[in-house]
XYZ file of C-alpha atoms in Angstrom:
198
model
C 0.000 0.000 0.000
C 1.319 3.462 -0.827
C 1.815 5.885 2.029
C -0.853 8.578 2.258
C -1.021 12.060 3.723
C -2.887 11.825 7.047
C -5.664 14.275 7.765
C -4.989 17.003 10.283
C -6.526 16.232 13.684
C -8.102 19.728 13.705
C -9.171 22.490 11.309
C -6.551 24.585 9.507
C -7.366 27.615 11.660
C -7.655 25.729 14.976
C -4.173 26.679 16.211
C -4.650 30.424 15.704
C -3.274 32.840 16.784
C -0.092 30.926 17.603
C 0.064 29.014 14.329
C -1.627 30.705 11.414
C -4.121 29.023 9.114
C -2.288 29.689 5.854
C 1.004 28.261 7.105
C -0.721 25.171 8.472
C -2.492 24.641 5.131
C 0.672 25.038 3.019
C 2.812 23.103 5.476
C 0.440 20.144 5.618
C -1.029 20.049 2.110
C 2.138 20.827 0.183
C 5.277 20.238 2.241
C 4.149 17.155 4.144
C 2.569 15.724 0.993
C 5.873 16.150 -0.862
C 7.578 13.912 1.720
C 4.842 11.293 1.379
C 5.241 11.365 -2.406
C 9.039 11.177 -2.089
C 8.760 8.218 0.277
C 6.467 6.344 -2.112
C 8.822 7.041 -5.006
C 11.923 5.921 -3.096
C 10.237 2.723 -1.957
C 9.137 1.981 -5.529
C 12.670 2.565 -6.843
C 14.145 0.265 -4.193
C 11.637 -2.450 -5.119
C 12.565 -1.988 -8.779
C 16.263 -2.284 -7.928
C 15.610 -5.569 -6.080
C 13.582 -6.947 -8.984
C 16.263 -6.072 -11.540
C 19.207 -6.894 -9.297
C 20.618 -3.484 -10.210
C 21.852 -1.614 -7.159
C 23.926 1.007 -8.981
C 21.870 3.823 -7.411
C 21.386 2.197 -4.014
C 23.144 5.001 -2.124
C 20.890 7.609 -3.712
C 17.616 5.761 -3.123
C 18.504 4.750 0.428
C 19.246 8.409 1.187
C 15.929 9.447 -0.370
C 14.144 6.722 1.589
C 15.646 7.949 4.878
C 15.012 11.627 4.124
C 11.416 11.362 2.943
C 10.489 8.570 5.348
C 11.766 10.516 8.327
C 10.071 13.665 7.007
C 6.723 11.870 6.809
C 7.076 10.355 10.282
C 8.144 13.611 11.918
C 5.434 15.685 10.255
C 2.746 13.177 11.207
C 3.882 13.386 14.812
C 4.256 17.179 14.656
C 0.549 17.634 13.850
C -0.447 15.257 16.659
C 1.874 16.997 19.135
C -0.214 20.171 18.829
C -3.761 20.927 19.929
C -6.108 23.932 20.061
C -6.456 23.037 23.757
C -2.724 22.670 24.300
C -0.198 24.563 26.337
C 0.461 24.577 30.030
C 2.789 22.030 31.582
C 2.967 18.244 31.568
C 1.600 16.290 34.502
C 1.997 12.860 36.045
C 4.903 10.555 35.346
C 6.097 12.623 32.378
C 6.395 15.702 34.590
C 8.235 13.634 37.187
C 10.686 12.328 34.579
C 11.301 15.826 33.210
C 12.072 17.051 36.719
C 14.398 14.100 37.290
C 16.311 14.429 34.014
C 16.388 18.220 33.602
C 16.011 19.555 37.138
C 12.694 21.302 36.515
C 10.130 21.937 33.796
C 11.471 25.471 33.394
C 15.020 24.178 32.856
C 13.720 21.639 30.325
C 11.724 24.283 28.445
C 14.698 26.651 28.291
C 17.027 23.919 26.995
C 14.492 22.653 24.438
C 13.780 26.193 23.184
C 17.470 27.043 22.969
C 18.134 23.833 21.029
C 15.268 24.595 18.638
C 16.439 28.134 17.953
C 20.035 26.919 17.434
C 19.317 24.165 14.872
C 21.669 24.823 11.962
C 19.815 25.252 8.700
C 16.664 23.145 8.458
C 15.581 20.634 11.041
C 13.773 19.778 14.228
C 14.208 19.602 17.978
C 12.979 16.431 19.647
C 12.341 15.291 23.206
C 13.016 11.543 23.229
C 12.964 8.664 25.625
C 16.323 6.922 25.304
C 15.704 3.304 26.314
C 19.403 2.499 26.541
C 20.183 5.502 28.760
C 16.851 5.154 30.621
C 16.289 8.903 30.496
C 14.761 11.738 28.512
C 17.088 13.475 26.063
C 16.748 16.500 23.805
C 18.146 16.113 20.307
C 18.544 18.428 17.363
C 17.783 16.808 14.022
C 19.253 18.366 10.904
C 17.143 17.851 7.786
C 14.888 14.978 8.894
C 17.372 12.269 9.762
C 20.800 13.596 10.807
C 22.165 13.792 14.389
C 19.744 11.282 15.877
C 20.563 8.571 18.446
C 19.630 4.919 18.141
C 17.304 3.426 20.748
C 15.319 6.626 21.167
C 11.561 7.041 20.967
C 10.458 10.555 19.935
C 7.836 12.106 22.198
C 7.670 15.827 21.414
C 8.934 17.605 18.320
C 8.983 21.079 16.895
C 9.607 21.758 13.220
C 12.033 24.628 12.683
C 12.377 24.435 8.919
C 11.601 27.945 7.656
C 8.502 26.723 5.832
C 7.045 25.847 9.244
C 6.827 29.446 10.430
C 8.014 31.982 7.840
C 4.662 33.463 6.753
C 3.780 34.701 10.235
C 7.147 34.914 11.986
C 9.488 35.686 9.055
C 13.037 35.024 10.288
C 12.040 35.175 13.969
C 12.397 31.476 14.783
C 12.581 32.204 18.511
C 9.192 33.930 18.316
C 7.670 30.888 16.659
C 9.160 28.504 19.233
C 7.882 30.634 22.109
C 4.371 30.757 20.600
C 4.437 27.018 19.868
C 4.542 26.166 23.583
C 0.949 27.470 23.789
C -0.295 24.666 21.540
C 1.779 21.713 22.765
C -0.506 18.693 23.195
C 0.819 17.298 26.474
C -1.854 14.588 26.457
C -0.369 13.203 23.244
C 3.195 13.528 24.549
C 2.282 11.753 27.776
C 0.607 8.876 25.928
C 3.757 8.463 23.816
C 5.848 8.472 26.981
C 3.684 5.782 28.597
C 3.980 3.605 25.478
C 7.767 4.126 25.317
C 8.165 3.059 28.944
C 6.510 -0.342 28.349
């Protein structure tokens, strides 16, 4: 089955005023769809290479597969990590783990925001559960797939590619990141954390 663009879990304008309707529409309908299309194409080319036994372009198609596949996964999670009823602070075991691993929610938020603003070029910042380390970690991801760690489960992500915020925030990435905290879907993040801990 080909991969498909998932529907948004809310209306295009539901995240206003923090995330504007036009950016959400373009970001989802055009940018995210391009990664879905790229993933389908890369998978088809890899299947063709296996059928023909011709792996002359394997490096290219594996790179495309990683790039577009990771882009699709991260965007899908990005939409779910936000909610019109979001914001505030995490609660329960997630809050306890944040306090344990970062000292406090405020310290976590400052580190996560600083990491997001400092991503070089295009990429993401991700809060992950590292099963091997048995702790929460914050990672910067360049493009969609560089600078990650193995054995991590992503819980919370923010997209800091310019297409994610440029219409409303222009080059003010820090302004976008600060506004984004108002729409973080902690219920979704907590459910991901509970699943990662099992």
